[in-house]
C-alpha positions as semicolon CSV with decimal commas, in nm:
position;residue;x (nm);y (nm);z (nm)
1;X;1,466;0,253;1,493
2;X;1,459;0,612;1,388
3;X;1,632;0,826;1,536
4;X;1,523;1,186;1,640
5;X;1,696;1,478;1,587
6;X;1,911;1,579;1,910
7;X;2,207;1,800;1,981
8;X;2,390;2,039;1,768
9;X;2,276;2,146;1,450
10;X;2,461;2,218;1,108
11;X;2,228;2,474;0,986
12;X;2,212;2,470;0,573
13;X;2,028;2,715;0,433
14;X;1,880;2,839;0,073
15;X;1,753;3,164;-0,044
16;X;1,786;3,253;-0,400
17;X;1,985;2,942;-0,456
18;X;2,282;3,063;-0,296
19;X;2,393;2,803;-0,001
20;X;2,511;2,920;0,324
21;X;2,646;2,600;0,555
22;X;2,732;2,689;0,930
23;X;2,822;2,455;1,138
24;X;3,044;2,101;1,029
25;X;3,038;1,823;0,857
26;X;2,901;1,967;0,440
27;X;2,999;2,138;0,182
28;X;2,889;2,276;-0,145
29;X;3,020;2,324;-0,448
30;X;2,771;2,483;-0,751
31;X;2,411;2,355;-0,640
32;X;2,558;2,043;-0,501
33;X;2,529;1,972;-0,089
34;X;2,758;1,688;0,007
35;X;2,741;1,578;0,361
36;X;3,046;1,369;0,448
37;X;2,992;1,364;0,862
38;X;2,749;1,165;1,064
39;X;2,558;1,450;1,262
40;X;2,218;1,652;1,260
41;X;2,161;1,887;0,995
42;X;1,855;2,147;0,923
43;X;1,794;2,258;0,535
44;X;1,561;2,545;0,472
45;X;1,490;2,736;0,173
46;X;1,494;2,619;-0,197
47;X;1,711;2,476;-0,437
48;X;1,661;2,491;-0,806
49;X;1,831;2,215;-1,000
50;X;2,020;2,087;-0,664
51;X;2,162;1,778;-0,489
52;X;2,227;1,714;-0,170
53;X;2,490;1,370;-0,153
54;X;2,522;1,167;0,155
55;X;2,878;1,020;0,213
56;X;2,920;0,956;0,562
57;X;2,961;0,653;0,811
58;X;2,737;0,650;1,101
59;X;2,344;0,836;1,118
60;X;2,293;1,128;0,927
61;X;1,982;1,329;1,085
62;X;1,839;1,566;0,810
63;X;1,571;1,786;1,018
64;X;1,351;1,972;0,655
65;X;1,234;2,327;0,788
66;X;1,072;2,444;0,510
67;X;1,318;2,277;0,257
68;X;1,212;2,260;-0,076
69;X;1,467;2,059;-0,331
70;X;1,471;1,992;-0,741
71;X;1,667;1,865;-0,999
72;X;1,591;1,754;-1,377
73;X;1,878;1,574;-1,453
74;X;1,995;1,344;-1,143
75;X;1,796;1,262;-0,809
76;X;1,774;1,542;-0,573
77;X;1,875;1,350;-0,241
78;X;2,131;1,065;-0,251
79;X;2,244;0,869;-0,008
80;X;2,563;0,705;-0,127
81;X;2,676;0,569;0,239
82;X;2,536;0,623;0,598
83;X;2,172;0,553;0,730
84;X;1,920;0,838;0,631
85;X;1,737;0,911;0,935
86;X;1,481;1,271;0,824
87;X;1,252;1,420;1,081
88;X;0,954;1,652;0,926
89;X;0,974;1,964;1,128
90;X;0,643;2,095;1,288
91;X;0,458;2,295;1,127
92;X;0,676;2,251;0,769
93;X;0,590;2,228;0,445
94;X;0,897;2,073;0,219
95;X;0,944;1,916;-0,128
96;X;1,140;1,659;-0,361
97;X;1,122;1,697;-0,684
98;X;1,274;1,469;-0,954
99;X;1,165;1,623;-1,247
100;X;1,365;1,423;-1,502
101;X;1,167;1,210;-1,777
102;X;1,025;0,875;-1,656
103;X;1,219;0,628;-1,739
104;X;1,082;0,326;-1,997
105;X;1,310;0,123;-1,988
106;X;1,220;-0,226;-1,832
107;X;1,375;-0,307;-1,511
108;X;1,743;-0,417;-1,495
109;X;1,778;-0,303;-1,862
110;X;1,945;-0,013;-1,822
111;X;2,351;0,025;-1,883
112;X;2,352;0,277;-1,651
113;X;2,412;0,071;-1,327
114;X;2,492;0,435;-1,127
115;X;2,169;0,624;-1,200
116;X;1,980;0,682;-0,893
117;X;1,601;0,591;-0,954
118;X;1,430;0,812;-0,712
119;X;1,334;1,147;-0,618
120;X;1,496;1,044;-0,290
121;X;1,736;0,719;-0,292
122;X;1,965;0,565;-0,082
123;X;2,191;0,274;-0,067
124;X;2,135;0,276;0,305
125;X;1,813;0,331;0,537
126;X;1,612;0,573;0,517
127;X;1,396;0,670;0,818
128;X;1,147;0,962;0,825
129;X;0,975;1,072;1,124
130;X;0,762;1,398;1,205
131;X;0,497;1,611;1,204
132;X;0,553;1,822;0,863
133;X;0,412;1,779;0,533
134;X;0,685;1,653;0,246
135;X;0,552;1,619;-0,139
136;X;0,762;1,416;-0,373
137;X;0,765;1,383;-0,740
138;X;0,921;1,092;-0,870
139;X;0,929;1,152;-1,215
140;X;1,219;0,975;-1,345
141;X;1,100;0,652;-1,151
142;X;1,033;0,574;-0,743
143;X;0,936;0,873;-0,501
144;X;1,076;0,704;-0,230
145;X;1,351;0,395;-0,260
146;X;1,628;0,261;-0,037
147;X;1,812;-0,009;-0,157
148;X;1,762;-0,190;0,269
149;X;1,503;-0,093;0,448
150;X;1,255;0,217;0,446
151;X;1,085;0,276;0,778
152;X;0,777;0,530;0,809
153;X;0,613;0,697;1,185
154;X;0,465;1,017;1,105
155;X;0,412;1,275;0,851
156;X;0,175;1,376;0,611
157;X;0,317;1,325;0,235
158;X;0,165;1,382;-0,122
159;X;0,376;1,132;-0,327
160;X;0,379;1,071;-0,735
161;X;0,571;0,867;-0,903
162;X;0,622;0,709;-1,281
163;X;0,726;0,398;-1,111
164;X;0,667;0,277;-0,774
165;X;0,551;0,516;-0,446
166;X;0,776;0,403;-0,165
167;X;0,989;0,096;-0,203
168;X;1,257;-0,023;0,084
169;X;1,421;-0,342;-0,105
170;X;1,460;-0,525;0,171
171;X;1,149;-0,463;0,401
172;X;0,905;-0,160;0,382
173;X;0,773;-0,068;0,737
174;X;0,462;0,208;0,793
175;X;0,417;0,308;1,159
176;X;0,195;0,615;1,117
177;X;0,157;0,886;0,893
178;X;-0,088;1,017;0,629
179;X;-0,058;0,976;0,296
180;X;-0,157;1,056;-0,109
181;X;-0,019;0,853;-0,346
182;X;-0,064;0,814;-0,729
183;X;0,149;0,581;-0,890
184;X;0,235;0,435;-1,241
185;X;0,336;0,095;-1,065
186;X;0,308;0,008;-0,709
187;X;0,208;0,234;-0,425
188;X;0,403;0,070;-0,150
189;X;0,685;-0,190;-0,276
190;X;0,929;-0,430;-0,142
191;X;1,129;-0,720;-0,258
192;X;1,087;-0,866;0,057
193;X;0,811;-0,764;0,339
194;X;0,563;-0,527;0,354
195;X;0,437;-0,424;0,711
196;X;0,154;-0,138;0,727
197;X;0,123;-0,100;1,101
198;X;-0,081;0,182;1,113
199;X;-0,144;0,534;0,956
200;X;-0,367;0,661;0,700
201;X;-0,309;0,643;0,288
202;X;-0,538;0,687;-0,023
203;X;-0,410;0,517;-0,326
204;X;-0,450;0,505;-0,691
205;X;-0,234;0,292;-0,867
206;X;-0,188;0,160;-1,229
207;X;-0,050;-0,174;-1,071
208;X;-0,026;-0,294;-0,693
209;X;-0,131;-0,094;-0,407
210;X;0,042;-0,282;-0,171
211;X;0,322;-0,571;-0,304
212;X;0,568;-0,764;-0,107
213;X;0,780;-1,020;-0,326
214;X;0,762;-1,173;0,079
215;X;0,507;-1,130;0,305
216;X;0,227;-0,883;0,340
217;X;0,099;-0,797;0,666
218;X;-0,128;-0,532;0,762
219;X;-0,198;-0,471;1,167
220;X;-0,418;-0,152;1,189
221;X;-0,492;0,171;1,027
222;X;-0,721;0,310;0,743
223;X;-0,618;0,164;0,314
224;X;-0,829;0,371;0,100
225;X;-0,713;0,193;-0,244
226;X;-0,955;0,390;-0,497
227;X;-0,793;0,237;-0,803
228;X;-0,547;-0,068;-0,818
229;X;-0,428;-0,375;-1,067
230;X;-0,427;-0,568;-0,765
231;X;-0,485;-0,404;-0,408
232;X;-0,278;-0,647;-0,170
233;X;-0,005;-0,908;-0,274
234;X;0,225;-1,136;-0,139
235;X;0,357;-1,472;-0,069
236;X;0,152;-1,450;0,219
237;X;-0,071;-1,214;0,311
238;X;-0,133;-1,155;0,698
239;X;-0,450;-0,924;0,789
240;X;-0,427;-0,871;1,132
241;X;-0,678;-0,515;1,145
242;X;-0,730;-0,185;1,015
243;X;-1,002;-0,091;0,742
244;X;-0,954;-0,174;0,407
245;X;-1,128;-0,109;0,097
246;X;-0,974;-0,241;-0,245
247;X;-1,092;-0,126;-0,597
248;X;-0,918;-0,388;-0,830
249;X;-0,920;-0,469;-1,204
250;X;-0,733;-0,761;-1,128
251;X;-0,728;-0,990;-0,834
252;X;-0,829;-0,806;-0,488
253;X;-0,617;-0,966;-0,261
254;X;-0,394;-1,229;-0,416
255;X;-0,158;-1,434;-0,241
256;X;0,091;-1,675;-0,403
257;X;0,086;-1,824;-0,081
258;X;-0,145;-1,845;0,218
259;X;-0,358;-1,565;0,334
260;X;-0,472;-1,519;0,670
261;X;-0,751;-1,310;0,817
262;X;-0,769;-1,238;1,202
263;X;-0,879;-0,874;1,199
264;X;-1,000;-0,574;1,030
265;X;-1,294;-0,431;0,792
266;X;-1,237;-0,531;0,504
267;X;-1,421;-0,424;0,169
268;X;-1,313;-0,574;-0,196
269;X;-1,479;-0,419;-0,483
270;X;-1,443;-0,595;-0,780
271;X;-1,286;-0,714;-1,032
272;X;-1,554;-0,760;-1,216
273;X;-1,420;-0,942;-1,545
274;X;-1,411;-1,330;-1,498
275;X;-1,012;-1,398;-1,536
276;X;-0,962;-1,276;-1,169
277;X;-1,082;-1,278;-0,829
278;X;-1,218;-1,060;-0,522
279;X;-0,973;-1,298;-0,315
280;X;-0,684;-1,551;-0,485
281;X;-0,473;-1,790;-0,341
282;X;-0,248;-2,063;-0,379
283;X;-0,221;-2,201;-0,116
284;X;-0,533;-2,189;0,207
285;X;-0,731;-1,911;0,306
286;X;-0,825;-1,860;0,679
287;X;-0,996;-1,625;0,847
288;X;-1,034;-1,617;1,240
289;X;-1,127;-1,264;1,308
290;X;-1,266;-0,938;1,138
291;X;-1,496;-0,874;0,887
292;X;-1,465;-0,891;0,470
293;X;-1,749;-0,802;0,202
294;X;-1,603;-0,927;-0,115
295;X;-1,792;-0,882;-0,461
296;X;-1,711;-0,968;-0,788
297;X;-1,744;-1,191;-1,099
298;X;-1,787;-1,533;-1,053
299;X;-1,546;-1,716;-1,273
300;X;-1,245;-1,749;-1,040
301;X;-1,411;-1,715;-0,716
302;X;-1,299;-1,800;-0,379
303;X;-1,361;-1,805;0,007
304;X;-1,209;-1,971;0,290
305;X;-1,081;-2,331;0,401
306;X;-1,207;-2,557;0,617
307;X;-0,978;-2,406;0,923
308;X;-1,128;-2,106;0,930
309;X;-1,259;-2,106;1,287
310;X;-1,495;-1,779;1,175
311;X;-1,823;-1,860;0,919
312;X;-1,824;-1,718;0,626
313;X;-2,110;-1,742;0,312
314;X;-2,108;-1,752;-0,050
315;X;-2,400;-1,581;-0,271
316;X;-2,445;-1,637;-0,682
317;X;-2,667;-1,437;-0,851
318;X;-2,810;-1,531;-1,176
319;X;-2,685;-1,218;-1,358
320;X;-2,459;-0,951;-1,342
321;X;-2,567;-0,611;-1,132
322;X;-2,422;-0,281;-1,121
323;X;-2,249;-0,138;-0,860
324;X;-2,477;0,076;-0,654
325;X;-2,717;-0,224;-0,561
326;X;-2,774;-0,281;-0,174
327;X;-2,640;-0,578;-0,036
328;X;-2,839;-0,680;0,275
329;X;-2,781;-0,961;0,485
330;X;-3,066;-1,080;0,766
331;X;-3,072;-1,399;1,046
332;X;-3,385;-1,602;1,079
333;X;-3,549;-1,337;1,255
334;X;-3,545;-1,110;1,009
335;X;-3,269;-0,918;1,214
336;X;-3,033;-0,739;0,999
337;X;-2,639;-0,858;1,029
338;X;-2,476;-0,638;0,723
339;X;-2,602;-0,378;0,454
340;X;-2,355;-0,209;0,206
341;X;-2,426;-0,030;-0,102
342;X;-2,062;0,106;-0,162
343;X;-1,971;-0,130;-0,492
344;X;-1,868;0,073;-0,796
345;X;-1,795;-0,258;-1,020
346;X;-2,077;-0,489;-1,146
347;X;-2,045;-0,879;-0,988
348;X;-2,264;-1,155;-0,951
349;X;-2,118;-1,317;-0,680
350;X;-2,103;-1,205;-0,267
351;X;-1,876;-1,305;-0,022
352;X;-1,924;-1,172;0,318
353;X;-1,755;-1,316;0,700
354;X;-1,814;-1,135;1,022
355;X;-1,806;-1,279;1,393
356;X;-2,182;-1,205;1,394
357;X;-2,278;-1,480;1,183
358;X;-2,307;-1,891;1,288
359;X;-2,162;-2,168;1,178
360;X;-2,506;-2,409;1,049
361;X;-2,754;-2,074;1,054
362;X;-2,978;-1,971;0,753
363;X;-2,944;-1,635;0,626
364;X;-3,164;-1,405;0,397
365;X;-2,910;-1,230;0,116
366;X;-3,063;-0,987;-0,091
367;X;-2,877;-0,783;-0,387
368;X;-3,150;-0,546;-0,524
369;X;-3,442;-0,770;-0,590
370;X;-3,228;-1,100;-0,545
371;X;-3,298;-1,294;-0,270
372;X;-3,213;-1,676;-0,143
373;X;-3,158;-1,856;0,187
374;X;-2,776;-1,928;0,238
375;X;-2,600;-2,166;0,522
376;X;-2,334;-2,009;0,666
377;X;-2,049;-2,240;0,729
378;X;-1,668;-2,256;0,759
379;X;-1,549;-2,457;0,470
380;X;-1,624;-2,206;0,168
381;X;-1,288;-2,199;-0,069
382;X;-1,217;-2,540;-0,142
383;X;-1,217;-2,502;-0,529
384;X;-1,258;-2,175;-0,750
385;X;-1,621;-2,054;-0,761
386;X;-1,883;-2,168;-1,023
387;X;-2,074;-1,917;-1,224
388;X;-2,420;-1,978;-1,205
389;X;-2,647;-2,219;-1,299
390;X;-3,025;-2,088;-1,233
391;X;-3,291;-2,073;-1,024
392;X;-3,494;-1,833;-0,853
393;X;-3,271;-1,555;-0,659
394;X;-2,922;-1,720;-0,742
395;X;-2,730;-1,983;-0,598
396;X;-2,566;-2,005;-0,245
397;X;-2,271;-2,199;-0,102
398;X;-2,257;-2,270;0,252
399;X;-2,052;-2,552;0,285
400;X;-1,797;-2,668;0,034
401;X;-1,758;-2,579;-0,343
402;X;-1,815;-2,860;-0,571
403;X;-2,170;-3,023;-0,553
């Protein structure tokens, strides 16, 4: 749990890099901060080529007013011992800047086992709360990393990095906040879970967006992933709400496990080359809830098992279209159900599951000037997808793959 900022302050403060500490519990020595005292501290001002250590036992409550911190040769905030609990004052604007060159070296082949590979880094927690704006560069590799767990409520952050965005090692947990992120790697990364509760983030990333070596869950809030290897990843992959739209190269959402759907919007653009998928899996795909538009190629496409208790159906065109093309889905009636026209990629293949469609019902699906009759049913992902094989308007898959 995070905990807010209460009590007496130790007030550090910055103006033309000269430090002036009142209260207990830090020192300095050159451009270095070292904080050996669990207590509440407020930095403001700006430090050029600084460092602020943490070596305490117990909380350490870092309240940024204003603070603005940067460093091209070591990480600007470590936290050596002690749990890293930093509220975003209202109204503030602060910044973390790791200027040094990204490392390329591949992981775990450095010989430098004491390096500190983030902007801000900690062996400990690290919890961050607030109203305030905080930028971070991660230059030399993470923004964000704590080698246990890295808990996010509030805040509104602009975060680079040459390696990965935020990444808690143990579990990554976002409550709330808003976020920009732009990442060589991952966006948001853990070696174990990954739990997006809520909050708003736009992300454009030259691998994951979101990657948990565990499990992936997402329960609310808005995933804007505008560029992305793969968007979502995990051993399992738990979609509980929120809206999501995925722009992948690679596989959209790809679980090594099981993935489960009981909530949410969800849109997956792409990929359109035939190698990957809209949705992978390993093991079974269920969805009980929500809504999901998935386009893509094909090749290695998949929908849901046979205990999905919500319908889902499958659409083939003959050829390829470009993104742009209006999907529109109708009942019998001629009612409309669904109509997107938000693809960038080009696909030949529709997936699409909403509570408004009906287990054994026809429906019209259209793609530009495509159009067949498809049975909507709850067995769709039983084997990878087929490409097609002819016929007027495509193909269509209501029931199980494999004819």
């Amino acid at each position: 749990k995070i905990q807010k900022v209460q009590g007496t302050q130790t007030a550090i403060n910055v103006e033309n890099n000269n430090i002036t500490i009142t209260g207990e519990g830090a020192s300095s020595e050159g451009n270095i901060i070292t904080i050996n005292k669990a207590g509440n501290y407020r930095l403001s001002g700006k430090l050029d080529e600084g460092q602020i250590v943490v070596n305490a036992d117990g909380e350490v409550n870092l309240n940024l007013d204003n603070f603005a911190i940067s460093n091209s040769k070591d990480a600007p905030i470590v936290g050596k011992t002690g749990n890293l609990n930093i509220n975003l004052a209202d109204g503030s604007d602060n910044k973390i800047s790791d200027t040094r060159a990204a490392n390329t070296q591949t992981e775990n082949s450095s010989n430098d086992s004491k390096t500190y590979d983030a902007a801000l880094y900690s062996e400990a927690d690290i919890n961050i709360s607030g109203s305030g704006t905080l930028v971070v560069e991660g230059g030399y590799e993470d923004a964000i990393h704590s080698k246990s767990n890295l808990n996010i409520e509030g805040g509104n952050y602009s975060i680079t990095a040459s390696h990965h965005g935020l990444n808690g090692k143990k579990t990554l947990v976002v409550k709330g906040g808003k976020f920009e992120i732009t990442t060589v790697e991952d966006a948001l990364h853990s070696k174990g879970d990954v739990i997006f509760e809520n909050g708003e983030v736009n992300i454009n990333a030259g691998d994951d967006a979101l990657h948990a070596d565990n499990t992936l869950t997402v329960k609310d809030g808005k995933i804007n992933i505008t560029a992305s290897n793969e968007g979502l990843e995990g051993i399992t992959v738990n979609i509980e709400g929120g809206d999501i739209l995925v722009n992948s190269t690679d596989d959209g959402i790809d679980s090594n496990g099981d993935l489960n759907v009981s909530g949410g919007n969800i849109l997956v653009d792409g990929p359109s080359n035939g190698g990957n998928a809209s949705i992978d899996y390993d093991g079974t795909a269920t969805i009980t809830g929500g809504s999901i538009l998935a386009t893509g190629n094909s090749g290695m496409f998949q929908g849901f098992n046979n205990n999905s208790s919500q319908p889902s159906i499958i659409y083939y065109l003959n050829n390829n279209v470009n993104g742009g093309e209006t999907i529109k889905i109708s009942d019998e009636s001629g009612k409309e159900v669904f109509t997107s026209s938000d693809q960038t990629q080009s696909y030949n293949a529709v997936l699409y599951s909403s509570a408004d469609l009906e287990s054994g019902k026809t429906y019209k699906v259209s793609v530009g000037s495509s159009e067949s009759s498809v049975t909507a049913g709850n067995s769709q992902g039983d084997s990878f997808g087929q490409p097609p094989q002819g016929g007027r308007g495509g193909n269509s898959q209501g029931g199980n793959f494999g004819q």
